Amino acid sequence: MAEPEGLLDIDNLSVSFRTPRGDLQALRNVSLKMGKGEIVGVIGESGCGKSTLINSIIGLLPANTCALSGHIRFAGEDIVGMADRDLRRLRGERITTIFQDPMTALNPVLSIGTQMTAIQYRRNSSPREKQRRTVEFLEKVRMPDAEKRLGQYPHQFSGGMRQRICIAMALLTEPDLLIADEPTTALDATLEVQVIRLLRELQRDIGCSVLFISHHLGAVAELCERVAIMYAGEVVEQGSVRDIFRDPRHPYTRKLLECDPGRILELRAVMPTIGGDLPDLVHIPKGCIFRERCPDRFERCSERPPVETIRAGHRAACHKARELANP
Ligand SMILES: Nc1ncnc2c1ncn2[C@@H]1O[C@H](COP(=O)(O)OP(=O)(O)O)[C@@H](O)[C@H]1O
Ligand SMILES: [Mg+2]
């Protein structure tokens, strides 16, 4: 079967977890598409469902997942309902993930050379060739003296270097999709800029798609072409970075970006704070999910808002999406 143009098509995805208080609806009707070679950012406060979204894509939802509906089509195959064996193949060959803490991906008792050679186990090439490729990829992520450092262990590298090693390892598998779950959150601002620029360069080089999860608006603006804004388990707005940053239409997005436009592009370590709390995901309130915290709410917000199309590729789930245009 010919592969469709899109690489990833998340369609109406909902995920719930069983908890002692009742079922927690972590994702509700999430839809998001990614093209081949595209870099898409997902932004949202802690607890809004970013990791649940990733875990759904890689088929690693926690054991207390009690409901999963919708579709996640990856290169035309539906991940929802896929057998474990096929999921493992997908994770090994086509989708790879880098995490916030590089130590979760690195084995502390093996040298990085050993680990990076091992990850190439599917390649039909000699150990010498695998080592050559390891050095090549370490050089790609600008590891100084790469060849000399192959025998060193993860603890002998700085945090920033360890994250580069993880990126090199992820790319060694030549994935179609690289998922980065807040890969720069643990790094200081200077290192973060370096890692972001590196990711963009490597993505151009290798041509994979990147799903970049972050709560740094500036990092997303710097790296991504498109962005989805999540709030309490829903995608409330999505569009090109340019449209979202210049003409946000959902009051939540507008709140996030409510600052001097010149400063948005600064890489900031914290999300702007918004008054109030996330709603209780066990007892989802009726109507708009953002209503309680929304400065623009009115009577109609007790009804669930439609997803309005503002322009091609730019959608916002708000009753006022058409009115809230920037002058
Ligand atoms: N295994 C689980 N059991 C119950 N609730 C969970 C579980 N994992 C996550 N949650 C809840 O689901 C929501 C989304 O969590 P998560 O996807 O981790 O958000 P994020 O990555 O954006 O911080 C949160 O309310 C979180 O407490
Ligand atoms: Mg998370």
CSV table of C-alpha atoms and ligand atoms in Angstrom, one decimal:
chain,number,residue,atom,x,y,z
A,1,MET,CA,0.0,0.0,0.0
A,2,ALA,CA,1.3,3.4,-0.9
A,3,GLU,CA,2.0,5.6,2.2
A,4,PRO,CA,-0.2,8.6,2.5
A,5,GLU,CA,1.4,12.0,2.5
A,6,GLY,CA,1.0,12.4,6.2
A,7,LEU,CA,3.2,10.5,8.6
A,8,LEU,CA,1.1,10.7,11.7
A,9,ASP,CA,-2.6,11.2,11.9
A,10,ILE,CA,-4.1,11.4,15.4
A,11,ASP,CA,-7.8,11.3,15.1
A,12,ASN,CA,-10.3,11.9,17.9
A,13,LEU,CA,-8.0,10.3,20.5
A,14,SER,CA,-9.4,9.9,24.1
A,15,VAL,CA,-7.6,8.2,27.0
A,16,SER,CA,-8.8,7.6,30.5
A,17,PHE,CA,-7.0,6.2,33.6
A,18,ARG,CA,-8.7,4.3,36.4
A,19,THR,CA,-8.1,6.0,39.8
A,20,PRO,CA,-9.6,5.5,43.3
A,21,ARG,CA,-11.7,8.6,42.7
A,22,GLY,CA,-13.1,7.4,39.4
A,23,ASP,CA,-12.0,7.5,35.8
A,24,LEU,CA,-9.6,10.3,35.0
A,25,GLN,CA,-10.1,11.5,31.4
A,26,ALA,CA,-6.5,12.5,30.5
A,27,LEU,CA,-7.1,13.1,26.8
A,28,ARG,CA,-10.4,14.0,25.1
A,29,ASN,CA,-11.0,14.1,21.4
A,30,VAL,CA,-7.4,15.0,20.5
A,31,SER,CA,-6.8,15.4,16.7
A,32,LEU,CA,-3.4,16.3,15.3
A,33,LYS,CA,-1.7,15.5,12.0
A,34,MET,CA,2.0,15.6,11.1
A,35,GLY,CA,3.5,15.5,7.7
A,36,LYS,CA,6.7,13.8,6.7
A,37,GLY,CA,9.7,15.9,7.7
A,38,GLU,CA,7.6,18.3,9.7
A,39,ILE,CA,8.5,19.7,13.1
A,40,VAL,CA,5.4,20.1,15.3
A,41,GLY,CA,5.4,21.5,18.8
A,42,VAL,CA,3.0,20.6,21.6
A,43,ILE,CA,2.7,23.2,24.4
A,44,GLY,CA,0.8,23.0,27.7
A,45,GLU,CA,1.0,23.3,31.4
A,46,SER,CA,2.1,20.3,33.5
A,47,GLY,CA,-0.8,17.8,33.7
A,48,CYS,CA,-2.4,18.8,30.4
A,49,GLY,CA,-1.8,15.4,28.8
A,50,LYS,CA,1.5,15.8,26.9
A,51,SER,CA,3.1,12.6,28.1
A,52,THR,CA,-0.1,10.7,27.8
A,53,LEU,CA,-0.2,11.8,24.1
A,54,ILE,CA,3.3,10.5,23.6
A,55,ASN,CA,2.7,7.3,25.4
A,56,SER,CA,-0.3,6.6,23.2
A,57,ILE,CA,1.8,7.1,20.1
A,58,ILE,CA,4.5,4.7,21.2
A,59,GLY,CA,2.0,2.3,22.6
A,60,LEU,CA,3.3,2.5,26.2
A,61,LEU,CA,0.2,3.6,28.2
A,62,PRO,CA,0.2,2.8,31.9
A,63,ALA,CA,-1.4,-0.4,33.2
A,64,ASN,CA,-4.4,1.5,34.7
A,65,THR,CA,-5.5,2.8,31.3
A,66,CYS,CA,-9.2,1.9,31.2
A,67,ALA,CA,-10.4,3.5,28.0
A,68,LEU,CA,-8.7,4.3,24.7
A,69,SER,CA,-10.6,5.4,21.7
A,70,GLY,CA,-9.9,7.1,18.4
A,71,HIS,CA,-7.1,6.4,15.9
A,72,ILE,CA,-3.4,7.0,15.7
A,73,ARG,CA,-2.4,6.3,12.1
A,74,PHE,CA,1.3,6.1,11.6
A,75,ALA,CA,2.3,5.7,8.0
A,76,GLY,CA,-1.1,4.4,7.4
A,77,GLU,CA,-1.2,1.8,10.2
A,78,ASP,CA,-3.4,2.2,13.2
A,79,ILE,CA,-1.4,2.1,16.5
A,80,VAL,CA,-4.6,1.9,18.5
A,81,GLY,CA,-5.2,-1.8,18.9
A,82,MET,CA,-1.9,-2.9,17.4
A,83,ALA,CA,-0.3,-6.1,18.7
A,84,ASP,CA,2.6,-5.6,21.1
A,85,ARG,CA,5.0,-7.2,18.8
A,86,ASP,CA,4.2,-4.8,16.0
A,87,LEU,CA,4.4,-1.9,18.5
A,88,ARG,CA,7.9,-3.0,19.5
A,89,ARG,CA,9.0,-3.1,15.9
A,90,LEU,CA,7.6,0.4,15.3
A,91,ARG,CA,9.4,1.7,18.4
A,92,GLY,CA,12.6,0.1,17.4
A,93,GLU,CA,12.7,1.0,13.8
A,94,ARG,CA,10.5,4.0,13.0
A,95,ILE,CA,9.7,6.0,16.1
A,96,THR,CA,12.2,7.0,18.7
A,97,THR,CA,11.9,9.1,21.8
A,98,ILE,CA,14.2,11.4,23.8
A,99,PHE,CA,13.3,12.3,27.3
A,100,GLN,CA,13.9,15.2,29.7
A,101,ASP,CA,16.4,13.1,31.8
A,102,PRO,CA,19.0,11.6,29.6
A,103,MET,CA,20.0,9.1,32.3
A,104,THR,CA,16.7,7.3,31.8
A,105,ALA,CA,17.9,6.4,28.3
A,106,LEU,CA,21.5,5.6,29.1
A,107,ASN,CA,22.8,2.6,30.9
A,108,PRO,CA,25.2,3.8,33.7
A,109,VAL,CA,27.4,0.7,33.6
A,110,LEU,CA,28.1,0.5,29.9
A,111,SER,CA,30.4,2.9,28.0
A,112,ILE,CA,28.7,5.1,25.5
A,113,GLY,CA,30.6,3.5,22.7
A,114,THR,CA,29.2,0.1,23.7
A,115,GLN,CA,25.6,1.4,24.0
A,116,MET,CA,25.7,3.3,20.7
A,117,THR,CA,27.1,0.3,18.9
A,118,ALA,CA,24.4,-1.9,20.5
A,119,ILE,CA,21.6,0.3,19.3
A,120,GLN,CA,22.6,-0.4,15.7
A,121,TYR,CA,21.9,-4.1,16.1
A,122,ARG,CA,19.6,-4.2,13.2
A,123,ARG,CA,22.2,-2.9,10.8
A,124,ASN,CA,23.8,-5.5,8.8
A,125,SER,CA,27.4,-4.1,9.1
A,126,SER,CA,30.6,-5.0,10.8
A,127,PRO,CA,31.5,-3.8,14.4
A,128,ARG,CA,34.1,-1.6,12.9
A,129,GLU,CA,31.6,0.1,10.6
A,130,LYS,CA,29.2,0.5,13.5
A,131,GLN,CA,31.9,2.2,15.6
A,132,ARG,CA,32.7,4.5,12.7
A,133,ARG,CA,29.0,5.5,12.5
A,134,THR,CA,28.9,6.0,16.2
A,135,VAL,CA,31.8,8.5,16.0
A,136,GLU,CA,30.2,10.1,13.0
A,137,PHE,CA,26.9,10.7,14.9
A,138,LEU,CA,28.8,11.9,18.0
A,139,GLU,CA,30.5,14.4,15.8
A,140,LYS,CA,27.2,15.4,14.4
A,141,VAL,CA,26.1,16.4,17.9
A,142,ARG,CA,29.4,18.2,18.3
A,143,MET,CA,31.0,16.0,20.8
A,144,PRO,CA,34.7,17.0,21.0
A,145,ASP,CA,37.2,14.2,20.7
A,146,ALA,CA,34.4,11.8,20.0
A,147,GLU,CA,36.6,8.8,19.1
A,148,LYS,CA,38.6,9.2,22.4
A,149,ARG,CA,35.5,9.3,24.5
A,150,LEU,CA,33.8,6.1,23.3
A,151,GLY,CA,35.2,4.2,26.3
A,152,GLN,CA,33.7,6.7,28.8
A,153,TYR,CA,30.7,6.1,31.0
A,154,PRO,CA,27.6,8.4,31.1
A,155,HIS,CA,28.6,9.8,34.5
A,156,GLN,CA,31.8,11.2,33.0
A,157,PHE,CA,29.8,13.6,30.8
A,158,SER,CA,28.0,16.8,31.7
A,159,GLY,CA,24.1,16.9,31.5
A,160,GLY,CA,24.2,18.8,28.3
A,161,MET,CA,26.6,16.3,26.7
A,162,ARG,CA,24.5,13.4,27.9
A,163,GLN,CA,21.5,14.9,26.2
A,164,ARG,CA,23.6,15.2,23.0
A,165,ILE,CA,24.5,11.5,23.3
A,166,CYS,CA,20.8,10.6,23.6
A,167,ILE,CA,20.1,12.7,20.5
A,168,ALA,CA,22.9,11.0,18.6
A,169,MET,CA,21.6,7.6,19.8
A,170,ALA,CA,18.1,8.4,18.7
A,171,LEU,CA,19.2,9.5,15.3
A,172,LEU,CA,21.5,6.4,14.8
A,173,THR,CA,18.3,4.4,14.5
A,174,GLU,CA,17.3,6.7,11.5
A,175,PRO,CA,13.7,7.1,12.7
A,176,ASP,CA,10.8,8.5,10.7
A,177,LEU,CA,9.5,10.2,13.8
A,178,LEU,CA,11.6,11.6,16.6
A,179,ILE,CA,9.6,12.4,19.7
A,180,ALA,CA,11.3,14.8,22.1
A,181,ASP,CA,9.5,15.0,25.5
A,182,GLU,CA,10.8,18.2,27.1
A,183,PRO,CA,14.4,17.4,26.1
A,184,THR,CA,15.8,20.7,27.2
A,185,THR,CA,13.8,21.4,30.4
A,186,ALA,CA,16.7,20.2,32.6
A,187,LEU,CA,19.3,22.3,30.8
A,188,ASP,CA,20.2,25.9,31.4
A,189,ALA,CA,19.2,28.5,28.8
A,190,THR,CA,22.4,28.6,26.9
A,191,LEU,CA,22.6,24.9,26.5
A,192,GLU,CA,19.0,24.8,25.6
A,193,VAL,CA,19.5,27.1,22.7
A,194,GLN,CA,22.4,24.9,21.5
A,195,VAL,CA,20.4,21.7,21.8
A,196,ILE,CA,17.4,23.3,19.9
A,197,ARG,CA,19.6,24.5,17.1
A,198,LEU,CA,21.3,21.2,16.9
A,199,LEU,CA,18.0,19.3,16.7
A,200,ARG,CA,16.9,21.5,13.9
A,201,GLU,CA,20.1,21.0,12.0
A,202,LEU,CA,20.0,17.3,12.4
A,203,GLN,CA,16.4,17.1,11.4
A,204,ARG,CA,17.2,18.8,8.2
A,205,ASP,CA,20.1,16.5,7.7
A,206,ILE,CA,18.2,13.3,8.4
A,207,GLY,CA,14.8,14.4,7.2
A,208,CYS,CA,12.8,12.8,10.1
A,209,SER,CA,9.6,14.4,11.5
A,210,VAL,CA,10.0,15.7,15.0
A,211,LEU,CA,7.2,16.0,17.7
A,212,PHE,CA,8.6,18.4,20.2
A,213,ILE,CA,6.9,18.6,23.6
A,214,SER,CA,7.7,21.6,25.7
A,215,HIS,CA,6.4,24.2,28.0
A,216,HIS,CA,8.9,26.7,26.7
A,217,LEU,CA,7.1,29.0,24.2
A,218,GLY,CA,10.4,30.4,22.9
A,219,ALA,CA,11.8,26.9,22.3
A,220,VAL,CA,8.8,26.0,20.2
A,221,ALA,CA,8.9,29.2,18.3
A,222,GLU,CA,12.5,28.7,17.5
A,223,LEU,CA,12.3,25.1,16.4
A,224,CYS,CA,8.8,24.3,15.1
A,225,GLU,CA,6.8,24.9,12.0
A,226,ARG,CA,3.4,24.1,13.6
A,227,VAL,CA,2.2,24.0,17.1
A,228,ALA,CA,-0.7,22.5,19.1
A,229,ILE,CA,-1.7,24.1,22.4
A,230,MET,CA,-3.1,21.7,24.9
A,231,TYR,CA,-5.2,22.5,27.9
A,232,ALA,CA,-6.5,19.9,30.4
A,233,GLY,CA,-6.4,17.0,27.9
A,234,GLU,CA,-7.7,18.9,24.9
A,235,VAL,CA,-6.0,20.5,21.9
A,236,VAL,CA,-7.6,24.0,22.2
A,237,GLU,CA,-5.8,25.6,19.3
A,238,GLN,CA,-3.4,24.6,16.6
A,239,GLY,CA,-1.8,26.2,13.6
A,240,SER,CA,1.5,27.4,12.1
A,241,VAL,CA,3.9,28.9,14.7
A,242,ARG,CA,3.5,32.2,12.8
A,243,ASP,CA,-0.3,32.3,13.0
A,244,ILE,CA,-0.5,31.1,16.6
A,245,PHE,CA,2.1,33.6,17.8
A,246,ARG,CA,0.8,36.5,15.8
A,247,ASP,CA,-2.9,35.9,15.9
A,248,PRO,CA,-3.8,33.5,18.7
A,249,ARG,CA,-7.6,32.9,18.9
A,250,HIS,CA,-8.1,30.8,22.0
A,251,PRO,CA,-8.2,32.8,25.2
A,252,TYR,CA,-5.8,30.2,26.8
A,253,THR,CA,-3.2,30.7,24.0
A,254,ARG,CA,-3.7,34.5,24.3
A,255,LYS,CA,-3.0,34.3,28.0
A,256,LEU,CA,0.1,32.3,27.4
A,257,LEU,CA,1.4,34.8,24.9
A,258,GLU,CA,0.3,37.8,26.9
A,259,CYS,CA,3.5,39.6,27.2
A,260,ASP,CA,5.7,41.9,25.2
A,261,PRO,CA,5.9,40.2,21.7
A,262,GLY,CA,9.6,40.7,21.6
A,263,ARG,CA,10.0,38.6,24.7
A,264,ILE,CA,8.1,35.6,23.4
A,265,LEU,CA,11.0,34.5,21.4
A,266,GLU,CA,13.2,34.5,24.5
A,267,LEU,CA,13.8,31.1,25.8
A,268,ARG,CA,12.0,31.0,29.1
A,269,ALA,CA,12.3,28.2,31.6
A,270,VAL,CA,8.8,28.7,33.0
A,271,MET,CA,5.3,28.9,31.5
A,272,PRO,CA,3.5,32.2,32.2
A,273,THR,CA,1.3,31.6,35.2
A,274,ILE,CA,-2.4,31.9,34.7
A,275,GLY,CA,-4.7,32.4,37.7
A,276,GLY,CA,-6.8,29.4,38.9
A,277,ASP,CA,-6.3,25.6,38.7
A,278,LEU,CA,-6.7,23.0,36.1
A,279,PRO,CA,-10.2,21.4,36.2
A,280,ASP,CA,-10.7,18.1,37.9
A,281,LEU,CA,-10.3,15.5,35.1
A,282,VAL,CA,-12.3,13.0,37.0
A,283,HIS,CA,-15.3,15.2,37.0
A,284,ILE,CA,-15.0,17.1,33.7
A,285,PRO,CA,-17.1,20.3,33.8
A,286,LYS,CA,-19.8,20.8,31.1
A,287,GLY,CA,-19.1,23.2,28.4
A,288,CYS,CA,-15.8,24.8,27.6
A,289,ILE,CA,-12.9,23.2,29.5
A,290,PHE,CA,-11.1,26.6,30.0
A,291,ARG,CA,-14.3,28.4,31.2
A,292,GLU,CA,-13.4,28.8,34.9
A,293,ARG,CA,-10.1,30.6,34.1
A,294,CYS,CA,-11.2,32.4,31.0
A,295,PRO,CA,-11.2,36.2,30.9
A,296,ASP,CA,-13.6,36.2,27.9
A,297,ARG,CA,-16.2,33.8,29.1
A,298,PHE,CA,-19.9,34.5,28.5
A,299,GLU,CA,-23.2,32.5,28.8
A,300,ARG,CA,-22.6,30.3,25.8
A,301,CYS,CA,-19.4,28.9,27.3
A,302,SER,CA,-21.6,26.4,29.2
A,303,GLU,CA,-22.0,24.7,25.9
A,304,ARG,CA,-19.0,22.8,24.4
A,305,PRO,CA,-17.4,25.2,21.9
A,306,PRO,CA,-17.1,24.1,18.2
A,307,VAL,CA,-13.6,23.8,16.6
A,308,GLU,CA,-13.5,26.9,14.4
A,309,THR,CA,-11.3,27.1,11.4
A,310,ILE,CA,-9.6,30.5,11.3
A,311,ARG,CA,-7.6,29.9,8.2
A,312,ALA,CA,-6.0,26.9,6.5
A,313,GLY,CA,-4.4,24.8,9.2
A,314,HIS,CA,-5.4,27.2,12.0
A,315,ARG,CA,-8.2,26.0,14.3
A,316,ALA,CA,-9.4,27.1,17.7
A,317,ALA,CA,-12.0,25.5,20.0
A,318,CYS,CA,-13.7,28.7,21.3
A,319,HIS,CA,-17.1,30.3,20.8
A,320,LYS,CA,-15.3,33.6,20.3
A,321,ALA,CA,-12.5,32.4,18.1
A,322,ARG,CA,-13.7,34.5,15.2
A,323,GLU,CA,-14.0,37.7,17.3
A,324,LEU,CA,-10.7,37.5,19.2
A,325,ALA,CA,-8.5,38.6,16.3
A,326,ASN,CA,-5.5,40.8,17.0
A,327,PRO,CA,-5.9,44.2,15.5
B,1,LIG,N1,-1.1,6.4,35.3
B,1,LIG,C1,-1.9,7.4,35.6
B,1,LIG,N2,-3.0,7.2,36.5
B,1,LIG,C2,-3.8,8.2,36.8
B,1,LIG,N3,-3.7,9.5,36.3
B,1,LIG,C3,-2.6,9.7,35.5
B,1,LIG,C4,-1.7,8.7,35.1
B,1,LIG,N4,-0.8,9.3,34.3
B,1,LIG,C5,-1.1,10.6,34.2
B,1,LIG,N5,-2.2,10.8,34.9
B,1,LIG,C6,-2.9,12.1,34.9
B,1,LIG,O1,-3.3,12.4,33.6
B,1,LIG,C7,-3.2,13.8,33.4
B,1,LIG,C8,-2.2,14.1,32.2
B,1,LIG,O2,-0.9,13.7,32.7
B,1,LIG,P1,0.4,13.8,31.7
B,1,LIG,O3,0.0,13.2,30.4
B,1,LIG,O4,1.5,13.2,32.5
B,1,LIG,O5,0.6,15.4,31.6
B,1,LIG,P2,1.8,16.3,31.2
B,1,LIG,O6,2.8,15.4,30.5
B,1,LIG,O7,1.3,17.3,30.3
B,1,LIG,O8,2.4,16.9,32.5
B,1,LIG,C9,-2.8,14.4,34.7
B,1,LIG,O9,-3.9,14.8,35.4
B,1,LIG,C10,-2.1,13.3,35.4
B,1,LIG,O10,-2.2,13.4,36.8
B,2,MG,MG,4.9,15.1,30.9
